[in-house]
Amino acid sequence: MGCCESIFSRRPHPEGDIYSGHNHNNQLLSHNNHHLQTDPPQPNGIDSGPSSSGGVPGFSEFLLAELRAATNNFSPDHIVSESGVKAPNVVYKGRLQSQNQNHRPWIAVKKFTKLAWPDPKPFAEEARGVGKLRHNKLANLIGYCCEGDERLLVAEYMPNDTLAKHLFHWENQTIEWAMRLRVALYIAEALDYCSTEGRPLYHDLNAYRVLFDENGDPRLSCFGLMKNSRDGKGYSTNLAYTPPEYLKNGRVTPESAIFSYGTILLDLLSGKHIPPGHALDMIRGKNILLLMDSHLEGKFSTEEATVVLDIASQCLQYEPRERPNTKDLVATLAPLQNKPDVPSYVMLGIQMQEDAPPTPQHPLSPMGDACSRMDLTAIHQILVMTHYKDDEGTNELSFQEWTQRMRDTLEARKRGDLAFRDREFRTAIDCYSQFLDVGTMVSPTVYARRSLCHLMCDQPDAALRDAMQAQCVYPDWSTAFYMQAVALAKMDMHKDAADMLSEAASLEEKKQRGGKGS
């Protein structure tokens, strides 16, 4: 078994025994009955727009097992952000499983500590309130989970990073001026919509809360609409950027979001995170060119920049009542948009992302295609036709080994083959087990066939073990990897399954180049 243990160590998997994942199947079967389908009506004049999942789903209560499966058991590899000291939380990227493999939406899962929300009831109520919102300028909240000590929020996943990444940590190109104006308007529109719908409070608005969707359009994260904890405290930014009223009384008000929005305007102007007090000194000194991002290389309108700077100055007023409201922001910024027909992804310099399952780099054989589609019937037909040709060279028997025991062993395999051909899979498992338990002959094909039998009997963990044993016998056999891919997919470990599928296709191509059959 040492060989197979080393295979496990090569791939990320949930904590504990890799086989424990098979319980997800039964739990997920109840998901459709468990979901609370509470699709909110669309407000008049609001276009929910396309989302990364091909349309914003209704708000739901998710099962913990479902979110574990989507995030590979909350693997550290799936973490996209960590923040907060007083109210620590982690956001994971995940992908919901679905019977329709072409419709498996990506999600962002925010995980709170129990200390932040010890009572599940207020957490659920707060989540449902935010979940009623639907707008194409929001990364919408699509669900939550309150199971045991877990407190989780589920939102649409935005694949093109944050404003902070594009402004402060860019690699290919900085954000052009017209795109910065679009960000300013879209976020103002998102805040105005939330305010109109009775959710004017936004917690800790900053450049990390502005996300870019699959089209490169800016969206406001719904997570900021949800308190970080029961008491609502948890500003994670430096105190130099915190609204003054929060510093005085620890309370967030609608005007606090306007102040924070002003800091985002400063970010867009300068390309840096400048403390508001320092920026206001520059504004008073009329040093607008000194404030502007040098990476723009002068490619901006001074008149437009002056308007934006004036709005930022109003937002950053010490007295909350002196700040503009969200409708004022939208009315001022809308006329500044000067490239309305240019898609956001073009201005950002990013590729359009297609929401499709990962595909191997190499063309798939009939076996690979059947496994990628998890078509067990097609796999069965291929294994029947292939028979034992792939076992050639794996057994070299001397004349003395052809004993009566060997004949009995081969007879057990023959009975297994007949049962396998006739789709009597439980009988085939028994016969193949008799053959393998004797141990006189080692056959990767028998392991592959028994693996499929286990899959047909809804035993993916046993199927994975047999597929791995086939690989132990024949390390470069693509069929062993293909069968592992199917078993892993059945266990809801879809990233590992995709990796196995790609590795199998690569082995097939390598064999073909070498002039040998796979």
CSV table of C-alpha atoms in Angstrom, one decimal, residues 46-500:
chain,number,residue,atom,x,y,z
A,46,ILE,CA,-33.4,47.8,-12.0
A,47,ASP,CA,-31.7,45.3,-14.4
A,48,SER,CA,-30.1,42.6,-12.4
A,49,GLY,CA,-27.8,42.0,-15.3
A,50,PRO,CA,-25.7,39.0,-16.1
A,51,SER,CA,-23.6,37.4,-13.3
A,52,SER,CA,-20.8,34.9,-13.2
A,53,SER,CA,-23.4,32.2,-12.9
A,54,GLY,CA,-25.4,33.3,-15.9
A,55,GLY,CA,-28.1,35.1,-13.8
A,56,VAL,CA,-28.3,35.9,-10.1
A,57,PRO,CA,-29.8,32.9,-8.2
A,58,GLY,CA,-32.4,33.3,-5.5
A,59,PHE,CA,-31.3,33.7,-1.9
A,60,SER,CA,-30.9,30.3,-0.2
A,61,GLU,CA,-29.8,28.6,3.0
A,62,PHE,CA,-26.9,26.3,2.2
A,63,LEU,CA,-25.8,23.1,3.8
A,64,LEU,CA,-22.4,23.1,5.5
A,65,ALA,CA,-21.5,19.9,3.6
A,66,GLU,CA,-22.3,21.7,0.3
A,67,LEU,CA,-20.0,24.6,1.1
A,68,ARG,CA,-17.2,22.2,2.3
A,69,ALA,CA,-17.4,20.4,-1.1
A,70,ALA,CA,-17.4,23.7,-3.0
A,71,THR,CA,-14.2,24.9,-1.2
A,72,ASN,CA,-12.4,21.6,-1.0
A,73,ASN,CA,-13.1,21.5,2.8
A,74,PHE,CA,-12.1,25.2,3.2
A,75,SER,CA,-8.7,24.5,1.8
A,76,PRO,CA,-6.1,27.2,2.4
A,77,ASP,CA,-5.5,27.1,-1.4
A,78,HIS,CA,-9.0,28.5,-1.8
A,79,ILE,CA,-8.5,31.6,0.4
A,80,VAL,CA,-8.9,34.8,-1.5
A,81,SER,CA,-8.8,37.3,1.4
A,82,GLU,CA,-8.2,37.5,5.2
A,83,SER,CA,-9.0,40.5,7.2
A,84,GLY,CA,-10.1,41.8,10.6
A,85,VAL,CA,-8.5,41.7,14.0
A,86,LYS,CA,-11.5,42.4,16.3
A,87,ALA,CA,-13.8,40.4,14.0
A,88,PRO,CA,-11.6,38.0,12.0
A,89,ASN,CA,-13.0,36.5,8.9
A,90,VAL,CA,-11.8,34.7,5.8
A,91,VAL,CA,-13.2,34.6,2.3
A,92,TYR,CA,-12.9,31.5,0.2
A,93,LYS,CA,-13.4,30.9,-3.5
A,94,GLY,CA,-15.5,27.9,-4.3
A,95,ARG,CA,-17.6,26.2,-7.0
A,96,LEU,CA,-21.1,24.8,-6.3
A,97,GLN,CA,-21.7,21.3,-7.5
A,98,SER,CA,-24.6,20.6,-9.8
A,99,GLN,CA,-26.2,17.8,-11.7
A,100,ASN,CA,-25.7,20.1,-14.7
A,101,GLN,CA,-21.9,20.1,-15.1
A,102,ASN,CA,-22.1,23.1,-17.5
A,103,HIS,CA,-23.8,25.2,-14.8
A,104,ARG,CA,-21.6,25.1,-11.7
A,105,PRO,CA,-21.4,28.7,-10.5
A,106,TRP,CA,-18.4,30.1,-8.7
A,107,ILE,CA,-19.0,31.5,-5.3
A,108,ALA,CA,-17.3,33.5,-2.6
A,109,VAL,CA,-17.8,32.2,0.9
A,110,LYS,CA,-17.1,34.4,3.9
A,111,LYS,CA,-16.4,32.5,7.1
A,112,PHE,CA,-16.9,34.2,10.5
A,113,THR,CA,-15.9,33.1,13.9
A,114,LYS,CA,-18.6,32.0,16.3
A,115,LEU,CA,-17.5,34.7,18.7
A,116,ALA,CA,-18.6,37.3,16.1
A,117,TRP,CA,-22.1,35.9,15.9
A,118,PRO,CA,-22.7,33.5,18.9
A,119,ASP,CA,-26.5,33.5,18.3
A,120,PRO,CA,-27.4,32.1,14.8
A,121,LYS,CA,-30.8,33.9,14.7
A,122,PRO,CA,-29.6,37.5,14.3
A,123,PHE,CA,-27.0,36.4,11.9
A,124,ALA,CA,-29.6,34.7,9.7
A,125,GLU,CA,-31.9,37.8,10.0
A,126,GLU,CA,-29.1,40.1,8.9
A,127,ALA,CA,-28.1,37.9,6.0
A,128,ARG,CA,-31.7,37.6,4.8
A,129,GLY,CA,-32.0,41.4,4.9
A,130,VAL,CA,-28.9,41.8,2.7
A,131,GLY,CA,-30.0,38.9,0.5
A,132,LYS,CA,-33.1,40.8,-0.6
A,133,LEU,CA,-30.9,43.2,-2.6
A,134,ARG,CA,-30.3,42.5,-6.3
A,135,HIS,CA,-28.4,44.9,-8.6
A,136,ASN,CA,-25.9,44.6,-11.4
A,137,LYS,CA,-23.5,47.0,-9.6
A,138,LEU,CA,-23.4,44.6,-6.5
A,139,ALA,CA,-21.6,41.4,-6.0
A,140,ASN,CA,-24.9,40.0,-4.7
A,141,LEU,CA,-25.4,37.9,-1.6
A,142,ILE,CA,-27.0,34.5,-2.6
A,143,GLY,CA,-27.1,32.7,0.7
A,144,TYR,CA,-25.9,31.8,4.1
A,145,CYS,CA,-25.2,28.9,6.4
A,146,CYS,CA,-25.8,28.6,10.2
A,147,GLU,CA,-25.0,25.0,11.0
A,148,GLY,CA,-23.5,24.2,14.4
A,149,ASP,CA,-20.9,26.8,15.2
A,150,GLU,CA,-20.4,27.9,11.6
A,151,ARG,CA,-21.5,31.3,10.4
A,152,LEU,CA,-21.0,31.6,6.6
A,153,LEU,CA,-22.1,34.0,3.9
A,154,VAL,CA,-22.3,33.1,0.2
A,155,ALA,CA,-22.0,35.6,-2.6
A,156,GLU,CA,-21.4,35.8,-6.3
A,157,TYR,CA,-17.7,35.3,-7.1
A,158,MET,CA,-16.0,38.2,-8.9
A,159,PRO,CA,-13.0,36.7,-10.9
A,160,ASN,CA,-11.0,39.8,-11.8
A,161,ASP,CA,-9.6,41.0,-8.5
A,162,THR,CA,-10.1,44.1,-6.4
A,163,LEU,CA,-9.7,47.8,-7.1
A,164,ALA,CA,-6.8,47.7,-4.7
A,165,LYS,CA,-5.0,45.1,-6.8
A,166,HIS,CA,-5.6,47.1,-10.0
A,167,LEU,CA,-4.6,50.4,-8.5
A,168,PHE,CA,-1.8,49.6,-6.1
A,169,HIS,CA,-0.4,46.3,-7.2
A,170,TRP,CA,-0.9,46.1,-10.9
A,171,GLU,CA,1.5,44.0,-13.1
A,172,ASN,CA,0.5,44.7,-16.7
A,173,GLN,CA,-1.1,48.1,-16.8
A,174,THR,CA,-2.6,50.8,-14.6
A,175,ILE,CA,-6.2,51.7,-14.8
A,176,GLU,CA,-6.9,54.3,-17.4
A,177,TRP,CA,-8.7,57.5,-16.5
A,178,ALA,CA,-12.0,56.7,-18.2
A,179,MET,CA,-12.2,53.4,-16.3
A,180,ARG,CA,-11.5,55.2,-13.0
A,181,LEU,CA,-14.5,57.4,-13.7
A,182,ARG,CA,-16.6,54.4,-14.4
A,183,VAL,CA,-15.6,52.8,-11.1
A,184,ALA,CA,-16.5,56.0,-9.3
A,185,LEU,CA,-20.0,56.1,-10.9
A,186,TYR,CA,-20.8,52.4,-10.6
A,187,ILE,CA,-19.9,52.3,-6.9
A,188,ALA,CA,-22.0,55.5,-6.3
A,189,GLU,CA,-24.9,53.8,-8.1
A,190,ALA,CA,-24.5,50.7,-5.9
A,191,LEU,CA,-24.5,52.8,-2.8
A,192,ASP,CA,-27.5,54.8,-4.0
A,193,TYR,CA,-29.5,51.6,-4.8
A,194,CYS,CA,-28.7,50.2,-1.3
A,195,SER,CA,-29.8,53.5,0.3
A,196,THR,CA,-33.0,53.5,-1.7
A,197,GLU,CA,-33.8,50.0,-0.6
A,198,GLY,CA,-33.3,50.8,3.0
A,199,ARG,CA,-29.8,49.4,3.5
A,200,PRO,CA,-27.7,52.7,3.7
A,201,LEU,CA,-25.1,51.4,6.2
A,202,TYR,CA,-21.9,50.1,4.7
A,203,HIS,CA,-19.1,48.8,6.9
A,204,ASP,CA,-15.5,49.6,6.1
A,205,LEU,CA,-15.8,50.7,2.4
A,206,ASN,CA,-12.4,50.7,0.8
A,207,ALA,CA,-10.6,49.7,-2.4
A,208,TYR,CA,-10.7,46.0,-1.4
A,209,ARG,CA,-14.5,46.1,-1.3
A,210,VAL,CA,-14.6,47.1,-5.0
A,211,LEU,CA,-14.5,43.9,-7.2
A,212,PHE,CA,-14.4,43.3,-10.9
A,213,ASP,CA,-16.7,40.7,-12.5
A,214,GLU,CA,-16.2,38.5,-15.5
A,215,ASN,CA,-16.8,41.4,-17.8
A,216,GLY,CA,-14.4,43.6,-15.9
A,217,ASP,CA,-17.3,45.8,-14.6
A,218,PRO,CA,-16.8,47.1,-11.1
A,219,ARG,CA,-19.1,45.8,-8.4
A,220,LEU,CA,-19.5,46.7,-4.7
A,221,SER,CA,-19.1,43.7,-2.4
A,222,CYS,CA,-22.3,42.8,-0.5
A,223,PHE,CA,-20.1,41.7,2.4
A,224,GLY,CA,-19.8,45.3,3.6
A,225,LEU,CA,-23.6,45.5,3.9
A,226,MET,CA,-23.5,42.9,6.5
A,227,LYS,CA,-22.1,43.7,10.0
A,228,ASN,CA,-18.9,42.0,10.9
A,229,SER,CA,-20.3,41.0,14.2
A,230,ARG,CA,-23.4,41.2,16.4
A,231,ASP,CA,-22.3,44.6,17.8
A,232,GLY,CA,-21.5,46.0,14.3
A,233,LYS,CA,-17.9,46.8,15.2
A,234,GLY,CA,-15.0,45.8,13.1
A,235,TYR,CA,-13.5,48.6,11.0
A,236,SER,CA,-10.3,46.9,9.7
A,237,THR,CA,-8.7,49.8,8.0
A,238,ASN,CA,-6.0,52.1,9.5
A,239,LEU,CA,-7.5,54.7,11.9
A,240,ALA,CA,-6.3,57.4,9.5
A,241,TYR,CA,-9.0,56.3,7.0
A,242,THR,CA,-11.8,55.7,9.5
A,243,PRO,CA,-14.8,58.2,9.6
A,244,PRO,CA,-14.4,60.6,12.4
A,245,GLU,CA,-17.8,59.9,13.9
A,246,TYR,CA,-16.9,56.2,14.2
A,247,LEU,CA,-13.7,57.2,16.2
A,248,LYS,CA,-15.9,59.3,18.5
A,249,ASN,CA,-18.8,56.9,19.3
A,250,GLY,CA,-18.0,53.6,17.6
A,251,ARG,CA,-21.2,53.8,15.4
A,252,VAL,CA,-21.5,53.5,11.7
A,253,THR,CA,-24.0,55.9,10.0
A,254,PRO,CA,-25.1,56.3,6.3
A,255,GLU,CA,-22.8,59.3,6.3
A,256,SER,CA,-19.9,57.1,7.3
A,257,ALA,CA,-20.2,55.3,4.0
A,258,ILE,CA,-20.0,58.7,2.1
A,259,PHE,CA,-16.8,59.5,4.0
A,260,SER,CA,-15.3,56.2,3.0
A,261,TYR,CA,-16.4,56.7,-0.5
A,262,GLY,CA,-14.4,59.9,-0.5
A,263,THR,CA,-11.3,57.9,0.4
A,264,ILE,CA,-11.9,55.7,-2.7
A,265,LEU,CA,-12.1,58.7,-4.9
A,266,LEU,CA,-8.7,59.8,-3.5
A,267,ASP,CA,-7.4,56.3,-4.4
A,268,LEU,CA,-8.7,56.7,-8.0
A,269,LEU,CA,-7.1,60.1,-8.3
A,270,SER,CA,-3.8,59.3,-6.8
A,271,GLY,CA,-3.2,55.6,-7.4
A,272,LYS,CA,-2.1,55.5,-3.8
A,273,HIS,CA,-3.8,55.1,-0.5
A,274,ILE,CA,-3.4,58.6,0.9
A,275,PRO,CA,-4.8,59.4,4.4
A,276,PRO,CA,-7.8,61.8,4.0
A,277,GLY,CA,-6.2,64.5,6.3
A,278,HIS,CA,-3.1,64.7,4.2
A,279,ALA,CA,-5.1,64.7,1.0
A,280,LEU,CA,-7.3,67.6,2.3
A,281,ASP,CA,-4.2,69.6,2.9
A,282,MET,CA,-3.2,69.1,-0.7
A,283,ILE,CA,-6.7,70.0,-1.9
A,284,ARG,CA,-6.6,73.2,0.1
A,285,GLY,CA,-3.3,74.0,-1.5
A,286,LYS,CA,-4.8,73.4,-5.0
A,287,ASN,CA,-2.0,70.9,-5.7
A,288,ILE,CA,-4.2,68.7,-7.9
A,289,LEU,CA,-1.4,67.8,-10.3
A,290,LEU,CA,0.8,66.8,-7.3
A,291,LEU,CA,-2.1,64.6,-6.1
A,292,MET,CA,-2.7,62.8,-9.5
A,293,ASP,CA,-1.3,59.4,-10.2
A,294,SER,CA,1.9,59.7,-12.2
A,295,HIS,CA,1.2,56.4,-14.0
A,296,LEU,CA,-1.6,58.1,-15.9
A,297,GLU,CA,1.3,60.0,-17.6
A,298,GLY,CA,-1.0,63.1,-18.0
A,299,LYS,CA,-3.6,61.2,-19.9
A,300,PHE,CA,-6.6,62.6,-18.1
A,301,SER,CA,-8.9,65.7,-18.2
A,302,THR,CA,-7.9,68.3,-15.6
A,303,GLU,CA,-11.4,69.6,-15.6
A,304,GLU,CA,-12.9,66.1,-14.9
A,305,ALA,CA,-10.2,65.5,-12.2
A,306,THR,CA,-11.1,68.8,-10.6
A,307,VAL,CA,-14.8,67.7,-10.4
A,308,VAL,CA,-13.8,64.4,-8.8
A,309,LEU,CA,-11.5,66.1,-6.4
A,310,ASP,CA,-14.2,68.5,-5.4
A,311,ILE,CA,-16.6,65.6,-4.7
A,312,ALA,CA,-13.9,63.8,-2.6
A,313,SER,CA,-13.4,67.0,-0.6
A,314,GLN,CA,-17.2,67.2,0.1
A,315,CYS,CA,-17.3,63.5,1.1
A,316,LEU,CA,-14.5,63.9,3.6
A,317,GLN,CA,-16.0,66.8,5.6
A,318,TYR,CA,-15.6,66.3,9.3
A,319,GLU,CA,-19.3,67.0,10.0
A,320,PRO,CA,-21.5,64.2,8.6
A,321,ARG,CA,-24.4,66.5,7.7
A,322,GLU,CA,-22.1,68.5,5.3
A,323,ARG,CA,-21.4,65.5,3.1
A,324,PRO,CA,-23.4,64.9,-0.1
A,325,ASN,CA,-25.9,62.1,-0.4
A,326,THR,CA,-25.7,59.2,-2.9
A,327,LYS,CA,-28.0,60.8,-5.4
A,328,ASP,CA,-25.8,63.9,-5.5
A,329,LEU,CA,-22.8,61.6,-6.2
A,330,VAL,CA,-24.5,59.8,-9.1
A,331,ALA,CA,-25.8,63.1,-10.6
A,332,THR,CA,-22.3,64.7,-10.6
A,333,LEU,CA,-20.4,61.7,-11.9
A,334,ALA,CA,-22.8,60.5,-14.6
A,335,PRO,CA,-22.0,63.3,-17.1
A,336,LEU,CA,-18.2,62.7,-16.8
A,337,GLN,CA,-18.4,59.2,-18.4
A,338,ASN,CA,-16.6,59.6,-21.7
A,339,LYS,CA,-16.2,56.0,-23.1
A,340,PRO,CA,-19.6,54.5,-22.5
A,341,ASP,CA,-19.3,52.1,-25.5
A,342,VAL,CA,-15.9,50.6,-24.6
A,343,PRO,CA,-16.3,47.4,-22.5
A,344,SER,CA,-14.7,47.4,-19.1
A,345,TYR,CA,-12.5,44.4,-19.8
A,346,VAL,CA,-10.9,46.2,-22.7
A,347,MET,CA,-10.1,49.2,-20.6
A,348,LEU,CA,-8.7,47.0,-17.8
A,349,GLY,CA,-6.6,45.0,-20.3
A,350,ILE,CA,-8.0,41.6,-19.2
A,351,GLN,CA,-9.2,38.6,-21.1
A,352,MET,CA,-12.9,37.7,-21.0
A,353,GLN,CA,-13.3,34.7,-18.7
A,354,GLU,CA,-15.6,31.9,-19.8
A,355,ASP,CA,-17.4,30.0,-17.1
A,356,ALA,CA,-16.6,26.5,-18.2
A,357,PRO,CA,-15.2,23.4,-16.4
A,358,PRO,CA,-11.4,23.1,-16.7
A,359,THR,CA,-10.5,21.1,-19.8
A,360,PRO,CA,-7.3,19.2,-20.3
A,361,GLN,CA,-4.7,20.7,-22.7
A,362,HIS,CA,-4.6,17.5,-24.7
A,363,PRO,CA,-7.4,16.1,-26.9
A,364,LEU,CA,-9.3,13.4,-25.1
A,365,SER,CA,-9.6,9.8,-26.3
A,366,PRO,CA,-13.0,8.0,-26.2
A,367,MET,CA,-12.1,6.8,-22.7
A,368,GLY,CA,-11.1,10.3,-21.6
A,369,ASP,CA,-14.2,11.8,-23.1
A,370,ALA,CA,-16.4,9.2,-21.3
A,371,CYS,CA,-14.7,9.9,-18.0
A,372,SER,CA,-14.9,13.6,-18.4
A,373,ARG,CA,-18.7,13.3,-18.9
A,374,MET,CA,-18.8,10.7,-16.1
A,375,ASP,CA,-20.7,8.4,-18.5
A,376,LEU,CA,-20.4,5.1,-16.7
A,377,THR,CA,-22.2,3.2,-19.4
A,378,ALA,CA,-19.8,4.3,-22.1
A,379,ILE,CA,-16.8,3.5,-19.8
A,380,HIS,CA,-18.3,0.0,-19.3
A,381,GLN,CA,-18.5,-0.5,-23.1
A,382,ILE,CA,-14.9,0.6,-23.6
A,383,LEU,CA,-13.6,-1.7,-20.9
A,384,VAL,CA,-15.5,-4.6,-22.3
A,385,MET,CA,-14.1,-4.0,-25.8
A,386,THR,CA,-10.5,-3.4,-24.5
A,387,HIS,CA,-10.6,-6.7,-22.6
A,388,TYR,CA,-7.1,-7.5,-21.2
A,389,LYS,CA,-4.8,-6.0,-23.9
A,390,ASP,CA,-3.4,-3.4,-21.5
A,391,ASP,CA,-2.3,-6.2,-19.1
A,392,GLU,CA,0.4,-7.4,-21.6
A,393,GLY,CA,3.8,-7.3,-19.9
A,394,THR,CA,2.5,-7.0,-16.4
A,395,ASN,CA,2.6,-10.7,-15.6
A,396,GLU,CA,5.4,-13.1,-16.6
A,397,LEU,CA,4.5,-16.6,-15.3
A,398,SER,CA,6.7,-19.6,-15.4
A,399,PHE,CA,5.5,-23.1,-16.3
A,400,GLN,CA,5.6,-24.2,-12.7
A,401,GLU,CA,3.1,-21.5,-11.7
A,402,TRP,CA,0.4,-23.0,-13.8
A,403,THR,CA,-1.0,-25.0,-11.0
A,404,GLN,CA,-4.6,-26.0,-10.2
A,405,ARG,CA,-4.7,-22.9,-8.0
A,406,MET,CA,-3.9,-20.8,-11.0
A,407,ARG,CA,-6.6,-22.4,-13.0
A,408,ASP,CA,-9.1,-21.7,-10.2
A,409,THR,CA,-7.9,-18.1,-10.0
A,410,LEU,CA,-8.4,-17.7,-13.8
A,411,GLU,CA,-11.8,-19.3,-13.5
A,412,ALA,CA,-12.8,-16.7,-10.9
A,413,ARG,CA,-11.7,-13.9,-13.2
A,414,LYS,CA,-13.6,-15.5,-16.1
A,415,ARG,CA,-16.8,-15.6,-14.0
A,416,GLY,CA,-16.2,-12.0,-13.1
A,417,ASP,CA,-15.7,-11.1,-16.8
A,418,LEU,CA,-19.1,-12.7,-17.7
A,419,ALA,CA,-20.8,-10.9,-14.9
A,420,PHE,CA,-19.1,-7.6,-15.9
A,421,ARG,CA,-20.2,-8.0,-19.5
A,422,ASP,CA,-23.8,-8.7,-18.4
A,423,ARG,CA,-23.8,-5.7,-16.0
A,424,GLU,CA,-24.2,-7.9,-12.9
A,425,PHE,CA,-21.8,-5.6,-11.1
A,426,ARG,CA,-22.1,-7.0,-7.5
A,427,THR,CA,-21.4,-10.5,-8.7
A,428,ALA,CA,-18.5,-9.1,-10.7
A,429,ILE,CA,-17.1,-7.5,-7.6
A,430,ASP,CA,-17.2,-10.8,-5.7
A,431,CYS,CA,-15.5,-12.8,-8.5
A,432,TYR,CA,-12.8,-10.2,-9.1
A,433,SER,CA,-12.2,-10.0,-5.4
A,434,GLN,CA,-11.6,-13.8,-5.3
A,435,PHE,CA,-9.1,-13.4,-8.2
A,436,LEU,CA,-7.3,-10.5,-6.5
A,437,ASP,CA,-7.2,-12.0,-3.0
A,438,VAL,CA,-5.2,-15.0,-4.2
A,439,GLY,CA,-2.5,-12.6,-5.4
A,440,THR,CA,-0.8,-15.0,-7.9
A,441,MET,CA,-1.5,-12.7,-10.8
A,442,VAL,CA,-1.6,-9.0,-10.7
A,443,SER,CA,-4.0,-7.4,-13.2
A,444,PRO,CA,-4.5,-3.6,-13.5
A,445,THR,CA,-7.5,-4.3,-15.8
A,446,VAL,CA,-9.3,-6.3,-13.1
A,447,TYR,CA,-8.7,-3.3,-10.7
A,448,ALA,CA,-10.1,-0.9,-13.3
A,449,ARG,CA,-13.1,-3.2,-13.9
A,450,ARG,CA,-13.8,-3.6,-10.2
A,451,SER,CA,-13.4,0.2,-9.8
A,452,LEU,CA,-16.2,0.7,-12.3
A,453,CYS,CA,-18.4,-1.9,-10.6
A,454,HIS,CA,-18.0,0.1,-7.4
A,455,LEU,CA,-19.0,3.2,-9.1
A,456,MET,CA,-22.1,1.5,-10.6
A,457,CYS,CA,-22.9,0.5,-7.0
A,458,ASP,CA,-22.5,4.0,-5.7
A,459,GLN,CA,-19.2,3.2,-3.8
A,460,PRO,CA,-16.8,5.9,-5.0
A,461,ASP,CA,-14.4,5.5,-2.2
A,462,ALA,CA,-13.8,1.8,-3.0
A,463,ALA,CA,-13.7,2.8,-6.7
A,464,LEU,CA,-10.9,5.3,-6.0
A,465,ARG,CA,-8.9,2.6,-4.0
A,466,ASP,CA,-9.1,0.2,-6.9
A,467,ALA,CA,-8.1,2.8,-9.5
A,468,MET,CA,-5.1,3.7,-7.4
A,469,GLN,CA,-4.1,0.1,-7.1
A,470,ALA,CA,-4.3,-0.1,-10.9
A,471,GLN,CA,-1.8,2.8,-11.0
A,472,CYS,CA,0.5,1.0,-8.5
A,473,VAL,CA,0.6,-2.0,-10.9
A,474,TYR,CA,0.9,0.1,-14.1
A,475,PRO,CA,2.2,3.6,-13.1
A,476,ASP,CA,1.8,5.1,-16.6
A,477,TRP,CA,-1.6,3.6,-17.5
A,478,SER,CA,-4.0,6.4,-18.4
A,479,THR,CA,-7.1,4.3,-17.7
A,480,ALA,CA,-6.0,4.2,-14.0
A,481,PHE,CA,-5.9,8.0,-13.9
A,482,TYR,CA,-9.2,8.3,-15.7
A,483,MET,CA,-11.0,6.0,-13.3
A,484,GLN,CA,-9.5,8.0,-10.4
A,485,ALA,CA,-10.9,11.2,-12.0
A,486,VAL,CA,-14.4,9.7,-12.1
A,487,ALA,CA,-14.2,8.5,-8.5
A,488,LEU,CA,-12.9,11.9,-7.3
A,489,ALA,CA,-15.7,13.7,-9.1
A,490,LYS,CA,-18.3,11.4,-7.6
A,491,MET,CA,-16.8,12.4,-4.2
A,492,ASP,CA,-17.3,16.0,-5.0
A,493,MET,CA,-13.5,16.7,-5.3
A,494,HIS,CA,-13.8,18.3,-8.7
A,495,LYS,CA,-10.5,20.2,-8.8
A,496,ASP,CA,-8.6,16.9,-8.0
A,497,ALA,CA,-10.7,15.2,-10.6
A,498,ALA,CA,-9.8,17.8,-13.3
A,499,ASP,CA,-6.1,17.4,-12.4
A,500,MET,CA,-6.4,13.6,-12.8
